Coordinates of C-alpha atoms in Angstrom, one line a residue:
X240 CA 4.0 -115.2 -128.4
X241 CA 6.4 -114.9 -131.1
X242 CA 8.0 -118.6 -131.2
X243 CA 8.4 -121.8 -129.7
X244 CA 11.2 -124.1 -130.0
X245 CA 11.1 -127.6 -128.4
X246 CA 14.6 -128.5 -126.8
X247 CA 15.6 -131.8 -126.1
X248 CA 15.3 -133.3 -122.6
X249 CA 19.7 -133.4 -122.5
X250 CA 19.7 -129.0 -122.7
X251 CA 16.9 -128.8 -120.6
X252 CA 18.4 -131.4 -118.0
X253 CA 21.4 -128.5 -118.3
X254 CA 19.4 -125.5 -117.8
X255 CA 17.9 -127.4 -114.8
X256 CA 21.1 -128.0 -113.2
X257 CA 22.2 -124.1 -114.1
X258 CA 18.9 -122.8 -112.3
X259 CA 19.3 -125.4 -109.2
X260 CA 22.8 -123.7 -108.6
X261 CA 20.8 -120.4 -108.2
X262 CA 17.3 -121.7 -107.3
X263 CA 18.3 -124.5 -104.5
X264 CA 15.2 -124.3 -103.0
X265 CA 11.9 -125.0 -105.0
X266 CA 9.0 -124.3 -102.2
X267 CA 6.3 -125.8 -104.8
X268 CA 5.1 -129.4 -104.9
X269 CA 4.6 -129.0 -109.2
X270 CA 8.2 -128.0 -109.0
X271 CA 10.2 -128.4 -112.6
X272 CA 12.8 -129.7 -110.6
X273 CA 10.4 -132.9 -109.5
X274 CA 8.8 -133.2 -112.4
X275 CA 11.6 -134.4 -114.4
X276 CA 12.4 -137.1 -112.3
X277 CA 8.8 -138.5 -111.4
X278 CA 8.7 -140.8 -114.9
X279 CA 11.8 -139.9 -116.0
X280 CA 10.6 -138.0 -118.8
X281 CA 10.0 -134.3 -119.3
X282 CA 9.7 -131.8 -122.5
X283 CA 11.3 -128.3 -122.5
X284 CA 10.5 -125.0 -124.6
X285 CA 12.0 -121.8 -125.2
X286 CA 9.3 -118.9 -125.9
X287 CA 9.9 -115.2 -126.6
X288 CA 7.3 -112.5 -125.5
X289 CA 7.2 -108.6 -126.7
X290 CA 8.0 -106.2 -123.6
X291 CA 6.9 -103.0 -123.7
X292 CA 10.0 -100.5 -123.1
X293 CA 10.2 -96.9 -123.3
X294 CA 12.7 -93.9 -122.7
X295 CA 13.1 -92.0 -119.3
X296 CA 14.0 -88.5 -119.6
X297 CA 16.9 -87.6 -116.9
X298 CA 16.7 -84.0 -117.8
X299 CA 20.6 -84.3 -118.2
X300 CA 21.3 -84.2 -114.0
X301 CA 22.2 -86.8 -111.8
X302 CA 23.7 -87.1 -108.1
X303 CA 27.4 -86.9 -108.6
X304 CA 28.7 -85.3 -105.7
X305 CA 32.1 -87.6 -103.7
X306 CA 29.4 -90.2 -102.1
X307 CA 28.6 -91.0 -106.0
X308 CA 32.2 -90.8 -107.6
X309 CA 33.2 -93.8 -105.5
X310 CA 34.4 -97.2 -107.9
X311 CA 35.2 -99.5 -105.4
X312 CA 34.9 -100.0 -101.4
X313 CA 36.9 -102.3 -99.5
X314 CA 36.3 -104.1 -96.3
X315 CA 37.8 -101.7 -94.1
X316 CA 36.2 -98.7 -95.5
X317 CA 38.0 -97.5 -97.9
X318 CA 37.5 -96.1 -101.2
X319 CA 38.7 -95.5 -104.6
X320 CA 36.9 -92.8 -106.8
X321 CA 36.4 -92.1 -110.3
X322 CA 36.0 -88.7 -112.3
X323 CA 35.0 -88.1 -115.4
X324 CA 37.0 -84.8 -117.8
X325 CA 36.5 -84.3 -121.2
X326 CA 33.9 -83.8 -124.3
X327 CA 32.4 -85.8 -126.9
X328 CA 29.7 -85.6 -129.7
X329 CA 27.9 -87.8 -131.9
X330 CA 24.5 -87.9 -134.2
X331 CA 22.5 -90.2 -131.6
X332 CA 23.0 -87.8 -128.2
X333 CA 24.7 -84.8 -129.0
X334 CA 27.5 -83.3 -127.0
X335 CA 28.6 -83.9 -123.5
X336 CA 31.4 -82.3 -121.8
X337 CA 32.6 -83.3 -118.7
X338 CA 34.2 -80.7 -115.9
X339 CA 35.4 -81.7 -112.1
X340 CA 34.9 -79.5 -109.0
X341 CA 37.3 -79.9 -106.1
X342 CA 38.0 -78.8 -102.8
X343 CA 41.8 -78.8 -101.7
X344 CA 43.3 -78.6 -98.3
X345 CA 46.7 -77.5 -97.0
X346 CA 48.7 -80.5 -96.4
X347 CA 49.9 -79.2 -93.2
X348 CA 47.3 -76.6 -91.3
X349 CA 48.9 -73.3 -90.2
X350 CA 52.0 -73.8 -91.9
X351 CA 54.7 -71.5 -91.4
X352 CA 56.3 -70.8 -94.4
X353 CA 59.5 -69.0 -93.1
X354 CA 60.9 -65.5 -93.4
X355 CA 59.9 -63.5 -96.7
X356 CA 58.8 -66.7 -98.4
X357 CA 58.7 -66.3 -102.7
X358 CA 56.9 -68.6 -105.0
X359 CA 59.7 -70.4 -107.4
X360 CA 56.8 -72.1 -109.5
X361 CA 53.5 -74.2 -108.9
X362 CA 52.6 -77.0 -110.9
X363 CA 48.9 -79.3 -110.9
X364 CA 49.6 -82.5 -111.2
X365 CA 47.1 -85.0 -112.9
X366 CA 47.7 -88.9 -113.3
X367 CA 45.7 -90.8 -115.7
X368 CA 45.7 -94.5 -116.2
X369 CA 48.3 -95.6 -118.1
X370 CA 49.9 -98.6 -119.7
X371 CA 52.7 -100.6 -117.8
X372 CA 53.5 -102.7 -121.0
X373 CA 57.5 -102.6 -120.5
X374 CA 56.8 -102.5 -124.9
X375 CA 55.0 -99.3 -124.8
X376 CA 57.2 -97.0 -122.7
X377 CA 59.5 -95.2 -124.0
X378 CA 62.5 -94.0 -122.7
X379 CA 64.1 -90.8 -124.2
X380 CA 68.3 -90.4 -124.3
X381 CA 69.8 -88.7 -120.9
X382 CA 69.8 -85.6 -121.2
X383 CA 72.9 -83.0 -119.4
X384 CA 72.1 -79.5 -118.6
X385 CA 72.2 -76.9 -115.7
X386 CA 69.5 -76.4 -113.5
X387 CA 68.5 -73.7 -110.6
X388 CA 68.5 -75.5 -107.4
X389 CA 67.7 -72.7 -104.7
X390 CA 70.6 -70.3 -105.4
X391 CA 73.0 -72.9 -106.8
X392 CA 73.2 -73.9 -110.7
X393 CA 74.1 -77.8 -110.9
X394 CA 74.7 -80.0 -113.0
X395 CA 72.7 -82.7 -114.2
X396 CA 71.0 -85.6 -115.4
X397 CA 67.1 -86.0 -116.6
X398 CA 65.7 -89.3 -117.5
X399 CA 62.1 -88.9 -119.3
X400 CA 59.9 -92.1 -119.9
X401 CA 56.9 -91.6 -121.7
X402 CA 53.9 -94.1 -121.1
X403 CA 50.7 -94.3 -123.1
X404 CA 47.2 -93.5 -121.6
X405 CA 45.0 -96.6 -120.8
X406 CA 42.6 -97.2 -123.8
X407 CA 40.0 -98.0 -121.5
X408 CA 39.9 -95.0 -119.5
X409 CA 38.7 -93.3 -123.1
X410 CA 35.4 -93.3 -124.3
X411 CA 35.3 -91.2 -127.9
X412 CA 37.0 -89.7 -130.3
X413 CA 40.5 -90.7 -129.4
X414 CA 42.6 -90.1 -132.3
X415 CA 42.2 -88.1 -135.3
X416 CA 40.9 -89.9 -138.1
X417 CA 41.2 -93.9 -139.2
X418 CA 44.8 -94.8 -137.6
X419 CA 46.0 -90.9 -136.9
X420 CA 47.5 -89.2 -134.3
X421 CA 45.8 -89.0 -130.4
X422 CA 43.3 -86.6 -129.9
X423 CA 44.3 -83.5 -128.2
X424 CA 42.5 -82.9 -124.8
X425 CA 43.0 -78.7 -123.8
X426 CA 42.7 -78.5 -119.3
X427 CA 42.0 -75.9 -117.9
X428 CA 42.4 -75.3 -114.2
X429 CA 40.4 -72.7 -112.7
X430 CA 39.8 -70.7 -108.9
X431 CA 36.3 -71.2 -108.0
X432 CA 34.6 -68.8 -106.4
X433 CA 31.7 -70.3 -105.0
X434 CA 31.9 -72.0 -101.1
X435 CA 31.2 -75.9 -102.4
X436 CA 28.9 -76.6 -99.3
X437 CA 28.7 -80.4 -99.0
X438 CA 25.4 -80.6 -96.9
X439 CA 23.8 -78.2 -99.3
X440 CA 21.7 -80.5 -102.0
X441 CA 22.0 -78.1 -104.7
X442 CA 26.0 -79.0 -104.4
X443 CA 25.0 -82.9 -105.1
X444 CA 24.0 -82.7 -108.4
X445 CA 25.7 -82.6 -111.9
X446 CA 23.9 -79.7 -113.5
X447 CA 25.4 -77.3 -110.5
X448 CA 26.7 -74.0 -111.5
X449 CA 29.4 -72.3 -110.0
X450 CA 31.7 -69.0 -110.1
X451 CA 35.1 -68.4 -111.1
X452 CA 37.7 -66.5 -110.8
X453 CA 41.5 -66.5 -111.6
X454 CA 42.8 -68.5 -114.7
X455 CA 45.5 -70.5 -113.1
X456 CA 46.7 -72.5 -115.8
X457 CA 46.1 -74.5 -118.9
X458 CA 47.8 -77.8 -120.4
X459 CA 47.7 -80.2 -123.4
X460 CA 47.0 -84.4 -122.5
X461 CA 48.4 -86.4 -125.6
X462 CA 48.3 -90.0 -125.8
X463 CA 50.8 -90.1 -123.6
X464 CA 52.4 -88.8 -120.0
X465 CA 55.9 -88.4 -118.8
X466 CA 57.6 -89.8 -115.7
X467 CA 60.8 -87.8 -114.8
X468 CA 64.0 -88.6 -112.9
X469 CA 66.4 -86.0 -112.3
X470 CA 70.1 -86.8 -111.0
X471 CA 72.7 -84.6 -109.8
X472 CA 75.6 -85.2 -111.7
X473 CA 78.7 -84.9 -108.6
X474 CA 77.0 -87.5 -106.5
X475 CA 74.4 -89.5 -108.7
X476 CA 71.6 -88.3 -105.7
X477 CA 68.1 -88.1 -106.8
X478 CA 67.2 -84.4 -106.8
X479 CA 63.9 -84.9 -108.7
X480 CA 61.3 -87.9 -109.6
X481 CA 57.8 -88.0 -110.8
X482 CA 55.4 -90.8 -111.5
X483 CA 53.2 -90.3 -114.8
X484 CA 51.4 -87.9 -115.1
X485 CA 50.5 -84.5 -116.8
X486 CA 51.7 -81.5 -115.3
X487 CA 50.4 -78.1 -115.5
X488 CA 52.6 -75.3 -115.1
X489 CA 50.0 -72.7 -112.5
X490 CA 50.2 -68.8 -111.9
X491 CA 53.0 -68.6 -109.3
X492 CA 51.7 -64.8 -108.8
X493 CA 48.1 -66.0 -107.6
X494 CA 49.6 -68.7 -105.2
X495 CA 52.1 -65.9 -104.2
X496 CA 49.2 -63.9 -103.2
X497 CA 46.9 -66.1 -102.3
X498 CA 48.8 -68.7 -99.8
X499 CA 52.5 -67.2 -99.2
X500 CA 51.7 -63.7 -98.3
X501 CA 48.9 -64.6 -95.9
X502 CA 51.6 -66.7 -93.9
X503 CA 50.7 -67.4 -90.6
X504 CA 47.4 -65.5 -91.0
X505 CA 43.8 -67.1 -90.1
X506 CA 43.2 -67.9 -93.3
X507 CA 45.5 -70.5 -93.6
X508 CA 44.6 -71.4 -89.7
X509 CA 42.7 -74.7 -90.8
X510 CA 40.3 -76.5 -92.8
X511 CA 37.4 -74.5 -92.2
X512 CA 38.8 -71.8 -92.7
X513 CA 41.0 -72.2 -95.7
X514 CA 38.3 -74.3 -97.8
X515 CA 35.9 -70.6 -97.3
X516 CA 39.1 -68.9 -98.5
X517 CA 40.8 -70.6 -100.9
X518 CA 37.5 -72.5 -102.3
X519 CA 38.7 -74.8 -104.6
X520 CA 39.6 -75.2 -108.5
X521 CA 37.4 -76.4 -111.5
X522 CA 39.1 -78.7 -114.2
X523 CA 37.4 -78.7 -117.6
X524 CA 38.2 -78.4 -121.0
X525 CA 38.2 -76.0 -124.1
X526 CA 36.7 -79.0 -126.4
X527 CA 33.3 -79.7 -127.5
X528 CA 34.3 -82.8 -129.5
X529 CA 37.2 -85.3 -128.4
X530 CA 36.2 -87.8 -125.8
X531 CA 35.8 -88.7 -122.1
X532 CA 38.7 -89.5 -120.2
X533 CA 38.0 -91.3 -116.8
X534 CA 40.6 -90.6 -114.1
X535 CA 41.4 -91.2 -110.6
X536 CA 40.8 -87.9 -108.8
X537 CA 42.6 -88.9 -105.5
X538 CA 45.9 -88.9 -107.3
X539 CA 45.7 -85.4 -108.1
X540 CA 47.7 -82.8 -106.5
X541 CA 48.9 -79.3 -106.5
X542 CA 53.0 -78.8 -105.9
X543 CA 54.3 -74.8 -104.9
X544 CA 58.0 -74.7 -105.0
X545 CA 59.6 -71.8 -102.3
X546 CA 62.1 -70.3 -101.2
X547 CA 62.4 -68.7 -97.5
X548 CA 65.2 -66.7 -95.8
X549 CA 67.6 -68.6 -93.7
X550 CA 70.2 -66.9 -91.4
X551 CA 73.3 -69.7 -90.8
X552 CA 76.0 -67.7 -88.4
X553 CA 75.5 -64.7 -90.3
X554 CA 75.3 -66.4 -93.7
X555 CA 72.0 -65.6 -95.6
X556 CA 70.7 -68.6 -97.5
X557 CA 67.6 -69.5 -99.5
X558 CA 66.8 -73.1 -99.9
X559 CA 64.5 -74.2 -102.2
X560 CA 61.1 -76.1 -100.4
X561 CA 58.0 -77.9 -101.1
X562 CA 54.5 -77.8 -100.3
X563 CA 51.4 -79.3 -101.5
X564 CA 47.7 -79.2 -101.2
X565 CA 46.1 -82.2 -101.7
X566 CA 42.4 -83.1 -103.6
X567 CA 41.8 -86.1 -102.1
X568 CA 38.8 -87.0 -100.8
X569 CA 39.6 -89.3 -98.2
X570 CA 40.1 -86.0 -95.8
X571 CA 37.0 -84.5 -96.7
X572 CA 37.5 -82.4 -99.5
X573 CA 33.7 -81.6 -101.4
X574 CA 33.7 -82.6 -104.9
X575 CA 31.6 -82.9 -107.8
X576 CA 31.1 -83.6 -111.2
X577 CA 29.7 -81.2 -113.3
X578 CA 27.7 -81.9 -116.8
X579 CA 26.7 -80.2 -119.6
X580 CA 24.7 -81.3 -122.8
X581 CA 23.9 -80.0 -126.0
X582 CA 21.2 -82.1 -127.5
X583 CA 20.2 -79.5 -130.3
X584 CA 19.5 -81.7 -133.4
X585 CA 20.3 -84.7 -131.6
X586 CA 18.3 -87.8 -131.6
X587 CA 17.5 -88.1 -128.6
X588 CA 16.7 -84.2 -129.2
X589 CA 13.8 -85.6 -130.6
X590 CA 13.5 -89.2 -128.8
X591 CA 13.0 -87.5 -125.4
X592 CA 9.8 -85.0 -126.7
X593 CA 7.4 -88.4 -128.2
X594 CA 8.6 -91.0 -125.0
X595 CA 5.5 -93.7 -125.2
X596 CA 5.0 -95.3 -121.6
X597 CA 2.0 -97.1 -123.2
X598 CA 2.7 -99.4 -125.7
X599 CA 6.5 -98.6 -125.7
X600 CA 9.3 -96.5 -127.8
X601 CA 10.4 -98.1 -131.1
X602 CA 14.2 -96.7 -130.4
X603 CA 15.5 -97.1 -127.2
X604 CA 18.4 -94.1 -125.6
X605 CA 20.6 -94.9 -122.6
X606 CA 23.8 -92.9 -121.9
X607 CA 25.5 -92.3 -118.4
X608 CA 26.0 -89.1 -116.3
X609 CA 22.0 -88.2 -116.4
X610 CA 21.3 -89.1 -120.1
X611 CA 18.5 -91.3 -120.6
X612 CA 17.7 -94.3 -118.9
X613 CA 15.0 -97.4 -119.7
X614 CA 12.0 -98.8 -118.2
X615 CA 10.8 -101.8 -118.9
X616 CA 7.0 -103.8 -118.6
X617 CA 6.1 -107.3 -119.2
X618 CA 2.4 -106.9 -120.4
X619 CA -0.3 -108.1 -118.2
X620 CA -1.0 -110.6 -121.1
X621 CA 2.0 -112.3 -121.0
X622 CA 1.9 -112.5 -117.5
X623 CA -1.6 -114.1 -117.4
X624 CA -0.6 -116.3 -120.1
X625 CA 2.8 -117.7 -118.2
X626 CA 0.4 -118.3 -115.3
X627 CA -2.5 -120.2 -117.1
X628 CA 0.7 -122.4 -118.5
X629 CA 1.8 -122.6 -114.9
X630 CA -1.5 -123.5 -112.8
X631 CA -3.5 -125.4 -115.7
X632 CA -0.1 -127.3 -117.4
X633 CA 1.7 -127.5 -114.4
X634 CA 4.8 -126.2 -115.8
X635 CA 7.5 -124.3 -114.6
X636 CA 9.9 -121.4 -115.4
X637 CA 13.5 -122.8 -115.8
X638 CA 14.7 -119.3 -117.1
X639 CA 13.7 -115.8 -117.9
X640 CA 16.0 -113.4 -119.6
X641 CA 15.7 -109.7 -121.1
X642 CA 17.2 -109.6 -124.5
X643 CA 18.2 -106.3 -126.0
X644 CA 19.9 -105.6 -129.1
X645 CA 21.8 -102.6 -130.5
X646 CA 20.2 -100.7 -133.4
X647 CA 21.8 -101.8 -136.1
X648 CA 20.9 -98.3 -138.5
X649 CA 21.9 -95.8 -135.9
X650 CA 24.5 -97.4 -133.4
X651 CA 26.4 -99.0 -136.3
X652 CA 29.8 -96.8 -135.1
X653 CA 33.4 -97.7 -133.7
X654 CA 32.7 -96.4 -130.7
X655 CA 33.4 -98.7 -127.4
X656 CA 30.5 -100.7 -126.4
X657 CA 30.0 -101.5 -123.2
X658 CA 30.6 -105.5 -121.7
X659 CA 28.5 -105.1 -119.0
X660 CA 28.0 -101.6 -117.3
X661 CA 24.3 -102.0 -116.6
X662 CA 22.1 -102.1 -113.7
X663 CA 18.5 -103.3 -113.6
X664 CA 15.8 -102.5 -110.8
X665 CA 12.1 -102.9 -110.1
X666 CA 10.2 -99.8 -109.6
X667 CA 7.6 -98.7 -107.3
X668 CA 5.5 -96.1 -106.8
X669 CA 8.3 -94.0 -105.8
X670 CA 11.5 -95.0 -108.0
X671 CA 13.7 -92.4 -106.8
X672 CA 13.2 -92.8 -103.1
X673 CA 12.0 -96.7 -102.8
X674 CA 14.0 -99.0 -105.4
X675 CA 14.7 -102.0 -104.2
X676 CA 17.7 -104.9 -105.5
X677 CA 15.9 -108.1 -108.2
X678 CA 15.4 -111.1 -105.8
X679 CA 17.7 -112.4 -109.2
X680 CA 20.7 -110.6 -107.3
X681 CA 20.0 -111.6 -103.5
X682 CA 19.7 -115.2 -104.8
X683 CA 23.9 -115.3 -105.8
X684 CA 26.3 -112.6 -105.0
X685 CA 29.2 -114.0 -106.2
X686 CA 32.0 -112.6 -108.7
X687 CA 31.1 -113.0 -112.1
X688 CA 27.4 -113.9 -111.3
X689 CA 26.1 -114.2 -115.0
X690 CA 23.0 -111.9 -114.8
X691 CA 24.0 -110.3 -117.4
X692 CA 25.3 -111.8 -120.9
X693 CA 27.3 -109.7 -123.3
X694 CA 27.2 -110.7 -127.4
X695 CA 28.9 -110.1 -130.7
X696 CA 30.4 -107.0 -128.9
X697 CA 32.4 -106.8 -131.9
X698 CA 30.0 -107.1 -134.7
X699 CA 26.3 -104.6 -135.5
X700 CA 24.0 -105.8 -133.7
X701 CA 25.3 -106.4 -130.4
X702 CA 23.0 -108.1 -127.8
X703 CA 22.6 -108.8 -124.2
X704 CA 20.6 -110.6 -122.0
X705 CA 19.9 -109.8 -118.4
X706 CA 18.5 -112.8 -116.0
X707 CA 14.9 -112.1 -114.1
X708 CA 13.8 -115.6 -113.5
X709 CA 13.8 -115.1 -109.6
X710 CA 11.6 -112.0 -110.5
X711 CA 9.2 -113.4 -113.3
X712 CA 8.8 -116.3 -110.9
X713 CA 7.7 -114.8 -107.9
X714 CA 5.0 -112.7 -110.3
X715 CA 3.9 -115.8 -111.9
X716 CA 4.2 -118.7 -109.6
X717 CA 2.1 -119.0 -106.1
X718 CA 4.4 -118.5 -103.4
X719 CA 3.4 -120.9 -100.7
X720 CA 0.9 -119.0 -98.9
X721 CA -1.0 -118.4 -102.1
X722 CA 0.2 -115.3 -103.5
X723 CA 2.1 -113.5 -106.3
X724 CA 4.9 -110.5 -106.4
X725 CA 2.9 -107.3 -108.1
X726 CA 4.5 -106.8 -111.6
X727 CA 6.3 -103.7 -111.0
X728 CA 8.0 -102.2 -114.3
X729 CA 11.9 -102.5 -114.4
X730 CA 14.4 -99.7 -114.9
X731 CA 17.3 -100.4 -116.8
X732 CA 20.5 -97.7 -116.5
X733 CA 24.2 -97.6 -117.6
X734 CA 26.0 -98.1 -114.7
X735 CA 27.2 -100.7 -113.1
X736 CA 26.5 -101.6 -109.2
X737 CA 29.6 -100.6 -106.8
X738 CA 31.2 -103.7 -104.9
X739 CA 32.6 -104.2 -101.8
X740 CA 35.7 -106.1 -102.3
X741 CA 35.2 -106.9 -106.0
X742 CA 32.4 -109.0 -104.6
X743 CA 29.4 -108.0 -102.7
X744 CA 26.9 -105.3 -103.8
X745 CA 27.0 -102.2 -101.8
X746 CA 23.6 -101.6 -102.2
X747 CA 21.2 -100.3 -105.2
X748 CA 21.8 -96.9 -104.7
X749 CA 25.4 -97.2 -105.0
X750 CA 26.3 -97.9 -109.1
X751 CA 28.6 -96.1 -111.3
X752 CA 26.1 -94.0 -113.2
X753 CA 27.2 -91.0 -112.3
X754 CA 30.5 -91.4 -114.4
X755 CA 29.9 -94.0 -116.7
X756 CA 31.2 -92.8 -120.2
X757 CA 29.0 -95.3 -122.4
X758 CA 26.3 -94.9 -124.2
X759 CA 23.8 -96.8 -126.6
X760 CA 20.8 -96.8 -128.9
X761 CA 18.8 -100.0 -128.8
X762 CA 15.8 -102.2 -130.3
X763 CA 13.2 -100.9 -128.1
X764 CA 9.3 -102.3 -129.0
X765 CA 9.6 -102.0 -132.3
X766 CA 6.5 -104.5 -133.8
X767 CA 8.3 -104.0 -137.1
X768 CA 11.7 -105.8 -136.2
X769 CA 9.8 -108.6 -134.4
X770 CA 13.3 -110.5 -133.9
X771 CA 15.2 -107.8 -132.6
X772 CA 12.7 -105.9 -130.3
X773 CA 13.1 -106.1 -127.1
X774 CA 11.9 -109.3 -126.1
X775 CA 11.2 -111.9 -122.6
X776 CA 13.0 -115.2 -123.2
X777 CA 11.9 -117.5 -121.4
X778 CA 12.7 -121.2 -120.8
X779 CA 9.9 -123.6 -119.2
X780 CA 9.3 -127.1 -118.8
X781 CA 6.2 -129.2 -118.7
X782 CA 5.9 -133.0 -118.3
X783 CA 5.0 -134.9 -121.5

């Protein structure tokens, strides 16, 4: 026991009313609850107790196929996804660099493209988040010029509005220096060569390697995207307009090759077909230090301009046309995200080769995207000593929080730090097969439920606090037929749970670890920082 601090009956009277909004039902007869209101007098305490936490080795790979890229689900099924592109490195973890494998699928099947069809141009096109703040865009002079429309020069107009990327999308080194200019992310887009086979569990994980062929094109994302508007000039008719977004000019000669000249051939016959064919593109980049750009990989798209031959009463024509392949992966498409790590001279280099599972690690590692995660056990002397307090004083456990602070000597950094992208579960024999959700979830599953507590964000140390009463509870108190939970360790991840709605837990397996961008080094039990280790508050009462 490290220290206890004797609260006045008015705070404890709150914390009572705060844990009968959770805790409505108290099955036992010694019940806090009761006790303060048999006499009318009752004395709380606050008492922190040493956990022992140590490091769990990922080996860099985690599920991150589509069924694990998915952000948010809505009541009729529906999903929106998240994707991860980029590199970043640091002292603490080393580098990480972020690619994204995709199916695509013809937006029509069996298409005919017309007589003689020729490839005008192709271009990928990638939206990231951006700002809408009508202060931040910026819209550039009209601009008049000539442009090739089919076979027909015309005249006219091209409104360009630049818009900033969304800060929050970023994890990183996103600008150059204190105050510079935005870091410089190089894409490339690339033909893979290997079948991406869904139902294949070597395709489900992040450490997955795959071929490639053809170089189809490479672009630069600054800090900010362009939306374009194009108007002809006789009529003031929209010929052209883009949402923003980064676009990447591709090889017309592959798509030529590739799509147009196998027009109405059995390639292009259907899904199955064309996804053996043409078997998707890899996005990744030529970094190994920027940062990690989160993006929305449903908005993507590949655009082929064409022309065909068209025969008017004698008159031989070639309109311009469009066609696109789409990435989404509401129709099916197989994607993944792909991870590598260097961790050469890292710390966690050298964290993940001395990992303590017996009386803890002093420095704690937990990064997203299969870096390290944390499990966490209360002693069996603490328990014992919460249930002598609880069967021989008769008092009972009001509150029971994990607290966890940064390190201040090695995560003292600019770097983004996370509000509250964490999940915690018990363990059992099995963790990876047979987690299960803290009864400290099932008990309120409303927005905002405050199981979590985020600190001095802004400041070194930052701290947070994560609520198992309901779990320390059912260890230490007597259920009512006489028995106790087992006291299973805890694993703590980066990674938030996925909700349904913005309000109902999908489930434990479902969290956003497989593309969450932040990372941390913490306190861990550390008997040399006694009032920053990673410590069990906890808040009883007993009757004076």
């Amino acid at each position: 026991m490290i220290h206890t601090v004797k609260r006045t009956f008015a705070i404890l009277l709150m914390a009572v009313f705060g844990s009968a909004l959770l805790y409505n039902c108290e099955p036992e007869a010694d019940a806090l609850g009761e006790q303060l209101f048999i006499d009318g007098a009752a004395e709380g305490n606050v008492t922190s107790y040493p956990l022992i936490a140590y490091n769990v080795n990922n080996n860099d790979s985690i599920r991150s196929e589509a069924s694990r890229l998915i952000s948010q689900v809505t009541g009729t099924g529906s999903s929106s996804s998240l994707a991860v592109l980029g590199a970043f490195s640091e002292g603490q973890f080393g580098m990480q660099k972020a690619s994204f494998l995709t199916q695509l699928r013809m937006s029509t099947d069996n298409f005919d493209f017309g007589k003689t069809p020729k490839v005008d141009s192709v271009v990928f096109v990638m939206k990231p988040f951006v700002s809408s703040a009508a202060d931040s865009i910026v819209t550039r002079p009209l601009k008049d010029e000539n442009i090739l429309i089919g076979t027909e020069n015309v005249a006219v107009s091209t409104e360009i509005k630049t818009y900033p990327t969304d800060f929050s999308a970023k994890y990183g080194k996103t600008k150059l220096g204190s105050g510079g200019s935005h870091t410089l992310m190089h894409i490339n887009v690339d033909e893979i060569t290997t079948f991406l086979d869904g139902n294949t569990e070597a395709f489900k994980y992040s450490n997955i390697a795959v071929g490639t062929g053809a170089s189809l094109g490479s672009g630069i994302l600054e800090g900010r995207v362009s939306a374009k508007t194009i108007t002809k000039k006789s009529d003031n008719s929209t010929v052209f307009t883009s949402d923003p977004g980064l676009r990447i000019r591709l090889n017309k000669d592959f798509f030529q090759t590739k799509i147009l000249d196998k027009n109405g051939k059995p390639e292009l016959m259907d899904a199955a077909n064309f996804t053996r064919y043409f078997k998707g593109i890899r996005l990744s980049v030529t970094d190994t230090d920027g940062y990690l750009l989160q993006m929305s990989p449903d908005n993507m798209e590949i655009i082929m301009y064409y022309t065909n031959e068209k025969n008017t009463n004698g008159t031989i024509t070639r309109p311009q046309s469009t066609f696109k392949f789409s990435l989404a992966g509401n129709i099916g498409n197989a994607r993944i995200g792909q991870y590598e790590y260097d961790r050469t001279g890292s710390a966690w280099d050298a964290a993940r080769n001395s990992i303590n599972p017996t009386t803890g690690d002093k420095k704690l590692y937990l990064q997203g995207m299969g870096g390290p995660s944390v499990r966490v056990k209360i002693p069996e002397e603490t328990i014992e000593d919460l249930k002598t307090l609880y069967e021989k004083n008769k008092v009972a456990i009001v509150s029971a929080k994990i607290r966890i602070y940064t390190d201040t000597d090695t995560w003292n950094n600019k770097y983004k730090r996370t509000a509250n992208n964490f999940t915690l579960l018990p363990l059992t024999k099995d963790p990876k097969t047979n987690l299960e959700l803290p009864k400290d979830f099932l008990t309120d599953t409303s927005v905002g439920f405050n199981w979590l507590q985020s600190y001095d964000l802004d400041k070194n140390p930052s701290y947070y606090e994560f609520t198992v009463t309901k779990t320390v509870k059912d260890i230490v108190e007597k259920a009512a037929d006489g028995t106790t939970k087992e006291n299973k360790p805890l694993l703590l991840n980066m990674g938030r749970f996925i909700l349904s709605d913005g309000t109902t837990r999908i489930g434990y397996r479902f969290t956003e670890r497989a593309f969450a961008t932040e990372r941390g080094v913490f306190v861990g039990s550390d008997e040399n920082n006694p009032e920053r280790r990673i410590q069990l508050k906890i808040i009883y009462g007993t009757k004076k």
